[in-house]
PDB file of C-alpha atoms in Angstrom:
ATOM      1  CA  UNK A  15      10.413 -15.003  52.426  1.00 49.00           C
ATOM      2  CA  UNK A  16      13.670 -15.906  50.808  1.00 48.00           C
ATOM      3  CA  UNK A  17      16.117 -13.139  49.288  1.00 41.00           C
ATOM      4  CA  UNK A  18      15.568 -13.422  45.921  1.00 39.00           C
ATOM      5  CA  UNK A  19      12.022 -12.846  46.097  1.00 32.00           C
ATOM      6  CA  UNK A  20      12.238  -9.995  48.636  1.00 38.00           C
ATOM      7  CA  UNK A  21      14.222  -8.726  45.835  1.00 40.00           C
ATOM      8  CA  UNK A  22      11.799  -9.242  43.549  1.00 31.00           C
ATOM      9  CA  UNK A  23       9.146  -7.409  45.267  1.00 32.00           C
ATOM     10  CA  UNK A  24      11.421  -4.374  46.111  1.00 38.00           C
ATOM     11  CA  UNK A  25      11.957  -3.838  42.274  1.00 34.00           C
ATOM     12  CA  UNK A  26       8.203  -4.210  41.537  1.00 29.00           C
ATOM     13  CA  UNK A  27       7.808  -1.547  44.507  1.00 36.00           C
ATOM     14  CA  UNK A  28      10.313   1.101  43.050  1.00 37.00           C
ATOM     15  CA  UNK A  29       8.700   0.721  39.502  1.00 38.00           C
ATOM     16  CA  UNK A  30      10.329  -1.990  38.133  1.00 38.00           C
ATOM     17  CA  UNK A  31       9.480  -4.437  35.866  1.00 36.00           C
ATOM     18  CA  UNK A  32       9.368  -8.201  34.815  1.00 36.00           C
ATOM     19  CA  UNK A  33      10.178  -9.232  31.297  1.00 37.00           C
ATOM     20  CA  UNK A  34       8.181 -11.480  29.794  1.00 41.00           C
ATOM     21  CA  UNK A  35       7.724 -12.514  26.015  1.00 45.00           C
ATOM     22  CA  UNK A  36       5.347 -11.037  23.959  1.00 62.00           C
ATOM     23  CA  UNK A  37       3.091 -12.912  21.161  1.00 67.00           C
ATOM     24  CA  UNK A  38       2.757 -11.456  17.638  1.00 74.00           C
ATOM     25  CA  UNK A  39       1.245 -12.126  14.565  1.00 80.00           C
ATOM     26  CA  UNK A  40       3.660 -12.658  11.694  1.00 83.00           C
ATOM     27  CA  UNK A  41       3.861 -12.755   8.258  1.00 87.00           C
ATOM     28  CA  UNK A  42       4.811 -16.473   6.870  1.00 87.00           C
ATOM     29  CA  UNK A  43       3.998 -16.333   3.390  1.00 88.00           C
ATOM     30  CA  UNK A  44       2.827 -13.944   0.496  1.00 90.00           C
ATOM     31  CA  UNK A  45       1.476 -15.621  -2.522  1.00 89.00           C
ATOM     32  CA  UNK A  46      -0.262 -13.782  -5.834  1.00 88.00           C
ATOM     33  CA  UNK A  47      -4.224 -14.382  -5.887  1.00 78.00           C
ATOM     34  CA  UNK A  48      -4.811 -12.794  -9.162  1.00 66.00           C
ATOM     35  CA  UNK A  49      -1.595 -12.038 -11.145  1.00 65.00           C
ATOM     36  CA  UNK A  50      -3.261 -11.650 -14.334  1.00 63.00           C
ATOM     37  CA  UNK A  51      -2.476  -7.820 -14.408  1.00 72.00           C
ATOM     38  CA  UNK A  52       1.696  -8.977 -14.523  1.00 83.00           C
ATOM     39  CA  UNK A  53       3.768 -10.454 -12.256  1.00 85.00           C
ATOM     40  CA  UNK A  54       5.006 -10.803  -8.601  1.00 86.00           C
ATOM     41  CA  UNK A  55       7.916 -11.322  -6.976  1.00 87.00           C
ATOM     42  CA  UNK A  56       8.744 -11.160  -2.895  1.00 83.00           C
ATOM     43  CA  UNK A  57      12.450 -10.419  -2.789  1.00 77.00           C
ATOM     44  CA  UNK A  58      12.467 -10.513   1.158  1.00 75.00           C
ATOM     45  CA  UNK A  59      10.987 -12.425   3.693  1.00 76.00           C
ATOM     46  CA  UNK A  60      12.040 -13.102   7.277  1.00 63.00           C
ATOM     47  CA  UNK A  61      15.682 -11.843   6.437  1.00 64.00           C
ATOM     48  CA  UNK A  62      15.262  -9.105   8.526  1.00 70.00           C
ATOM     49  CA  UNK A  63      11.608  -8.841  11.263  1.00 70.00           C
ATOM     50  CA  UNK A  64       9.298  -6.764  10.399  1.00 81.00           C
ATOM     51  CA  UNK A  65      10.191  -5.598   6.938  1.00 86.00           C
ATOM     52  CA  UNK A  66       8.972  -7.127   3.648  1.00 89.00           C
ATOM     53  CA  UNK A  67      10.406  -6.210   0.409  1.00 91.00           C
ATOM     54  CA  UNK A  68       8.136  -6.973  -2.674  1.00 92.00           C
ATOM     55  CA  UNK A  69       8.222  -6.359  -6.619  1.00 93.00           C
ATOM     56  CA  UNK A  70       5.580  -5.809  -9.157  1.00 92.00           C
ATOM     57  CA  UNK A  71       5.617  -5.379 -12.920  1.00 94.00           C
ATOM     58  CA  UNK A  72       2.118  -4.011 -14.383  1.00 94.00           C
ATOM     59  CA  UNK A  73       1.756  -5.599 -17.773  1.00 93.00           C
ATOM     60  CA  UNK A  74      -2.401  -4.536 -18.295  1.00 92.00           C
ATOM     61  CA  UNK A  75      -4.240  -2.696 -16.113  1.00 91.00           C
ATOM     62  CA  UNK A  76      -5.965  -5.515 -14.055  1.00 91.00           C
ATOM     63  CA  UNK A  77      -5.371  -5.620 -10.525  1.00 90.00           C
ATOM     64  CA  UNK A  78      -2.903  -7.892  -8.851  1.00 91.00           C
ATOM     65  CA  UNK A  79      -4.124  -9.014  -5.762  1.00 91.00           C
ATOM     66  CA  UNK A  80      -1.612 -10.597  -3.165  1.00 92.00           C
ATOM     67  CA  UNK A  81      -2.938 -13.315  -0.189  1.00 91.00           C
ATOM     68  CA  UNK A  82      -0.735 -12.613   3.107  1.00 91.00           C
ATOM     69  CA  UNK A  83      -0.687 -15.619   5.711  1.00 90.00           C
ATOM     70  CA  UNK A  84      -0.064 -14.654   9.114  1.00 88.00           C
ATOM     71  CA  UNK A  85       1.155 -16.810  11.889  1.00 86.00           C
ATOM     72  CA  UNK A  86       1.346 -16.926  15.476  1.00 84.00           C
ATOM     73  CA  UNK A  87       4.757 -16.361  17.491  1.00 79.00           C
ATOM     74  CA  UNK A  88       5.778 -15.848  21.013  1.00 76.00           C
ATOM     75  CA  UNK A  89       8.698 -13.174  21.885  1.00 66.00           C
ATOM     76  CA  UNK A  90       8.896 -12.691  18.245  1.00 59.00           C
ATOM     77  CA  UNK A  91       8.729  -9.223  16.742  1.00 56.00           C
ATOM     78  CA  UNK A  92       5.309  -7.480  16.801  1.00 59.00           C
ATOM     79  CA  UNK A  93       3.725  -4.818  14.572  1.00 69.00           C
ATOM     80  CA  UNK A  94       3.720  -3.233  12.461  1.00 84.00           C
ATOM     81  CA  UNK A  95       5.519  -4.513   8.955  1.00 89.00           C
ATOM     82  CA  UNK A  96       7.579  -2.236   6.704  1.00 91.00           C
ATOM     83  CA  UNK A  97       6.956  -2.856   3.707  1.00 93.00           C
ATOM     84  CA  UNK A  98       8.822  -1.443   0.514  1.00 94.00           C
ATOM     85  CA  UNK A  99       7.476  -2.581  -3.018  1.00 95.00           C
ATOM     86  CA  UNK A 100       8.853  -1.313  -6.110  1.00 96.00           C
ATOM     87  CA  UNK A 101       6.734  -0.943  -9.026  1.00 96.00           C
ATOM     88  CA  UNK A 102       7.154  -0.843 -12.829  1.00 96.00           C
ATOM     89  CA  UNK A 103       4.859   0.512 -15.252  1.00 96.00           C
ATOM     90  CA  UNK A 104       4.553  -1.719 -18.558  1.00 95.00           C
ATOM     91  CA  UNK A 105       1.253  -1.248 -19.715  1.00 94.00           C
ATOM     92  CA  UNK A 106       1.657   0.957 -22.529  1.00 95.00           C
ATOM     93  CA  UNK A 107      -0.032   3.932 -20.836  1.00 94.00           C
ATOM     94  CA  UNK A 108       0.303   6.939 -18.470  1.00 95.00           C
ATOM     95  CA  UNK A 109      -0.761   6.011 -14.766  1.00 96.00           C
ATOM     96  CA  UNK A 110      -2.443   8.762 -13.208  1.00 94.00           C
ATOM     97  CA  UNK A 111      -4.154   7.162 -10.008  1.00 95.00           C
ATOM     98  CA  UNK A 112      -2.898   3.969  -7.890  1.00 96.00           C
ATOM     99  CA  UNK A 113      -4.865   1.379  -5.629  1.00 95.00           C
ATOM    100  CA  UNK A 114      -3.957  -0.500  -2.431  1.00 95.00           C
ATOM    101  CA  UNK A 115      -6.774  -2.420  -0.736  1.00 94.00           C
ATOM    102  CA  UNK A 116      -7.262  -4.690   2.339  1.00 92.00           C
ATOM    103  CA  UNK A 117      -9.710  -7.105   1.935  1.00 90.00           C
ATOM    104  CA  UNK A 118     -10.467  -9.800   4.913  1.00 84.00           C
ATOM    105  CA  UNK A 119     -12.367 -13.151   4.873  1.00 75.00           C
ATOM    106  CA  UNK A 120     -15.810 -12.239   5.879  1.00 67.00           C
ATOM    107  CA  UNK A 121     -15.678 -14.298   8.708  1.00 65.00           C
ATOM    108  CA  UNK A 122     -12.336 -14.516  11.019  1.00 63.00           C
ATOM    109  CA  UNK A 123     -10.922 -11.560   9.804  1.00 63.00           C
ATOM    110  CA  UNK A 124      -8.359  -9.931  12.504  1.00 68.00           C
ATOM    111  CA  UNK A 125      -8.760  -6.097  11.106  1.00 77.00           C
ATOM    112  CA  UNK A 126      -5.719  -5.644   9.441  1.00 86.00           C
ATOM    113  CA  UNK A 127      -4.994  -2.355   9.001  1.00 86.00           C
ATOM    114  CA  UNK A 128      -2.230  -0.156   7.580  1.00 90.00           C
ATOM    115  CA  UNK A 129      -0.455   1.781  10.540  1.00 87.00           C
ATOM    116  CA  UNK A 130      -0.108   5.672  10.170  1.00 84.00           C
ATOM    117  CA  UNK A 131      -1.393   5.564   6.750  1.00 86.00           C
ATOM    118  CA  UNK A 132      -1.054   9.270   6.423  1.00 88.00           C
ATOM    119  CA  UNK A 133       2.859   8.319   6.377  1.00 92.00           C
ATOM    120  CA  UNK A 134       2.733   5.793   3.163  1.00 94.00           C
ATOM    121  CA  UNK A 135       3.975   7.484   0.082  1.00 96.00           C
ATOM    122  CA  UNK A 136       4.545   6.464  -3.543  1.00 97.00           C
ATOM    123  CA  UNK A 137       7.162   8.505  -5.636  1.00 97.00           C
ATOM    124  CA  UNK A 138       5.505  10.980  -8.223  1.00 96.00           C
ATOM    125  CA  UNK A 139       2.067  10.482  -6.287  1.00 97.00           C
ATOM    126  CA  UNK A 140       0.618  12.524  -3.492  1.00 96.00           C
ATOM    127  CA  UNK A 141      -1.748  10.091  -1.203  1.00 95.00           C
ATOM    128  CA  UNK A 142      -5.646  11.244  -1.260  1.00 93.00           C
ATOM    129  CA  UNK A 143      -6.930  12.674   2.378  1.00 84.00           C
ATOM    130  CA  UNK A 144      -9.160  10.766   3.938  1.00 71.00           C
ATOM    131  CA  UNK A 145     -12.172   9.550   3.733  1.00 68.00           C
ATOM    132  CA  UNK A 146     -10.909   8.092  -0.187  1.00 73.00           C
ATOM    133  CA  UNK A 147      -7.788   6.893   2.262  1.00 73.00           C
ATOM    134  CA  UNK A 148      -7.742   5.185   5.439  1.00 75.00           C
ATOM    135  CA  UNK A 149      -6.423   2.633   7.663  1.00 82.00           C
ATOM    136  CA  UNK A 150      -7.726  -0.394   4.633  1.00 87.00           C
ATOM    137  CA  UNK A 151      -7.138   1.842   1.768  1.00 91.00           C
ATOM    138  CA  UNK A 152      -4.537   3.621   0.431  1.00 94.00           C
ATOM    139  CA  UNK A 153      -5.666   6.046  -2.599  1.00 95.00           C
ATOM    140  CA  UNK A 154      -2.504   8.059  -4.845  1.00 96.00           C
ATOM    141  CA  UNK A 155      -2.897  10.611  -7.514  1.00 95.00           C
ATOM    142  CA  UNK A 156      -0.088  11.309  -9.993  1.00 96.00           C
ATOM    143  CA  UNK A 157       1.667   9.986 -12.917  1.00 95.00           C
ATOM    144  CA  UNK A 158       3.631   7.354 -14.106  1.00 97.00           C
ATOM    145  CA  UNK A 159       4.930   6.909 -17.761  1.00 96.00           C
ATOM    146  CA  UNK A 160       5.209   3.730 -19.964  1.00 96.00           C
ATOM    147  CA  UNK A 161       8.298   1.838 -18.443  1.00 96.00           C
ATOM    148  CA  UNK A 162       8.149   4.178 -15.452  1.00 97.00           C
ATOM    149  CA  UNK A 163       9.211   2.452 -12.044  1.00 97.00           C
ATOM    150  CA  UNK A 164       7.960   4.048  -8.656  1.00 97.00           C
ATOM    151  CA  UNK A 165       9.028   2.867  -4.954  1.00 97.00           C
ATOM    152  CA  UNK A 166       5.898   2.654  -2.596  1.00 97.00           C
ATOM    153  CA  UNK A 167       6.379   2.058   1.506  1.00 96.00           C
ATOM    154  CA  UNK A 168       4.101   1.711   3.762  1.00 95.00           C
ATOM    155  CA  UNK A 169       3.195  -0.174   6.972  1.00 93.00           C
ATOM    156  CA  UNK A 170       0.622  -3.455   7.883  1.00 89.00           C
ATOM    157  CA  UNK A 171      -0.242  -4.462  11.270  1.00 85.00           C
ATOM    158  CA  UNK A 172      -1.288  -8.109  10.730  1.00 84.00           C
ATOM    159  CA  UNK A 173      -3.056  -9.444  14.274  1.00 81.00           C
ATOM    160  CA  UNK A 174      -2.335 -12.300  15.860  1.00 83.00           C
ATOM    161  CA  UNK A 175      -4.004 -15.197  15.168  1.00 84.00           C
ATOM    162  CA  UNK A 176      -4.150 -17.187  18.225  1.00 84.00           C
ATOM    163  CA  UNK A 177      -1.533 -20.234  19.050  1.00 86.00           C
ATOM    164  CA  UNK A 178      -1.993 -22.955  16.329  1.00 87.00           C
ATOM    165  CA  UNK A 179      -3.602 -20.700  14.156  1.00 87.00           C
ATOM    166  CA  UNK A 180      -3.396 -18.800  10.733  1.00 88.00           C
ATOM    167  CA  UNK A 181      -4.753 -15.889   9.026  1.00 87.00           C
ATOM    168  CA  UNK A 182      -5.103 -14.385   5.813  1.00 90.00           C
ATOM    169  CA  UNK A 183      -5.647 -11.436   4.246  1.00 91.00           C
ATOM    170  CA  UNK A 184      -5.199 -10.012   0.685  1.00 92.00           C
ATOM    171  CA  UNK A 185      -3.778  -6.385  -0.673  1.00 93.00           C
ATOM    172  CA  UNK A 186      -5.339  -5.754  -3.629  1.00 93.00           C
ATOM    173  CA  UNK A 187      -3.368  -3.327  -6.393  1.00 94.00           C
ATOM    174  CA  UNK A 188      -4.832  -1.098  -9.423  1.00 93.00           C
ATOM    175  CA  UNK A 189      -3.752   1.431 -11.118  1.00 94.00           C
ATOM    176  CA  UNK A 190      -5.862   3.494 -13.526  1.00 91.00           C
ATOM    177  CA  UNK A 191      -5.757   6.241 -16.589  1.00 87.00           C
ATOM    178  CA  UNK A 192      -8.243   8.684 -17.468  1.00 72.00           C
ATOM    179  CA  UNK A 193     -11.300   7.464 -18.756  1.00 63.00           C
ATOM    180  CA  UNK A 194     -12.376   8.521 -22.722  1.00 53.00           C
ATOM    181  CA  UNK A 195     -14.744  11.161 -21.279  1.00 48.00           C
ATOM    182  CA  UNK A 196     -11.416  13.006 -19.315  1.00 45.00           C
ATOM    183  CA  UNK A 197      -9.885  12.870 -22.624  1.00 41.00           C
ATOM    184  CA  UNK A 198     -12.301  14.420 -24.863  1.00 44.00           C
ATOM    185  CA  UNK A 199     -13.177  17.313 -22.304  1.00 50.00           C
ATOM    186  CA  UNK A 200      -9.107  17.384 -22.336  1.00 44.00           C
ATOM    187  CA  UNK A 201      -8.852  18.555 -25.683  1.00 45.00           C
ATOM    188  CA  UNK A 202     -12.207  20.198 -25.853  1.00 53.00           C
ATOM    189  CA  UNK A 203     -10.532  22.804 -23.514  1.00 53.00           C
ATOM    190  CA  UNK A 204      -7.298  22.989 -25.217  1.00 47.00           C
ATOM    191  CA  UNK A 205      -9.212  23.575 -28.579  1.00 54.00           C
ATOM    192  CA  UNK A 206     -11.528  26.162 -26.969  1.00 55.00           C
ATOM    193  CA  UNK A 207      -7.888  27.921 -25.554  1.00 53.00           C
ATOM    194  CA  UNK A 208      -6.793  27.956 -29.195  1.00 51.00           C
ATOM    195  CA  UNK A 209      -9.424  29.574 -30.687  1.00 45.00           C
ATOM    196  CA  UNK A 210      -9.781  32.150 -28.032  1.00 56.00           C
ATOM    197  CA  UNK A 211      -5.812  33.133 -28.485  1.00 49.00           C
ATOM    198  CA  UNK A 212      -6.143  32.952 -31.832  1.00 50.00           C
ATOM    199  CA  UNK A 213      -9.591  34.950 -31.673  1.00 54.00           C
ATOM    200  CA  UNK A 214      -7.237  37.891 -29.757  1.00 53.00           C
ATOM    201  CA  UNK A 215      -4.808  37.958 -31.458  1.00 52.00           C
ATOM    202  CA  UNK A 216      -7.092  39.005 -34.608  1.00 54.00           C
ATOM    203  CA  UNK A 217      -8.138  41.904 -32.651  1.00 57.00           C
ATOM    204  CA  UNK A 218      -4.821  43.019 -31.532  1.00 56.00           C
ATOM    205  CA  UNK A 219      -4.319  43.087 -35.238  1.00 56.00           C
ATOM    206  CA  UNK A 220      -7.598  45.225 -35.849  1.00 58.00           C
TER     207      UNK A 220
END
């Protein structure tokens, strides 16, 4: 036994450990699916591992729907990705919900999920409890004016494909207003205030 792997085995013995690199599933491209809704950019990409900076602009409210294409690395960095997406509001209307959901190819999907979901925020939302959120969807109630711009982050943790392989998967995002029915029991309640104030304030008078 030569010395340097007696060595070897005396640093495995005292709880030591050997190095090796690690495969990972990263994220090579990020491409809009359905941009009817507005449009897209992705303003980082590789710059820095593990972080993805992206920017939307909501001109209707159709969804925008965003195809992610994951790669295969060795003793790259693993998961999960930051991401940080800024969002701008130019529909015309208030926001009062928003929508993030994972969708996977039916077959040779990788369960992409997002990691610690219960830590993904958007500003002037508060994120639903589960079971409306989970690890593939992301549920926020709030509001958002007309030309409003919010800042959502949260994390992805896109498998690995395999050597020589690729994956996809797509983020789907909607935001919605109240429907006509919210509005007319709206103001059906604010009319029914009035006339009970004003109804009081007659008999005060009395």
């Amino acid at each position: 036994m030569n010395v340097k792997f007696k060595a070897l085995v005396a640093a495995l013995a005292f709880g030591g450990s050997i190095s090796t690199a690690s495969a990972a599933g990263v994220i090579t491209d990020v491409t809009v699916n359905n941009g009817a809704g507005g449009t897209f950019e992705l303003t980082n990409l590789g710059t820095d591992p593990n972080v993805l900076d992206l920017s939307k602009a909501f001109t209707s409210l159709d969804q925008i729907s965003l195809t992610f294409t994951v790669g295969h690395t060795n003793g790259g960095p693993g998961n999960p990705y930051v991401v940080t997406e800024t969002i701008a509001n130019n529909t015309g209307q208030t926001w009062l919900d928003y929508h993030f959901i994972i969708t996977e190819p039916t077959t040779g999907g990788q369960g992409v999920v997002f990691t610690n979901f219960n830590n993904s925020t958007l500003t002037g939302f508060a994120l639903d409890s589960a079971p409306s959120s989970g690890p593939r969807n992301l549920n926020f109630t709030g509001e958002l004016a007309h030309q409003g711009v919010a800042t959502a982050t949260f994390s992805l943790s896109p498998f690995d494909p395999g050597a020589g392989n690729t994956a996809t998967f797509t983020l789907t995002q909607v935001p919605t207003i109240p429907e006509p029915e919210t509005y007319a029991m709206l103001l059906a309640g604010l009319g029914l205030m009035g006339y009970m104030a004003k109804r009081t304030s007659r008999n005060e008078k009395a």
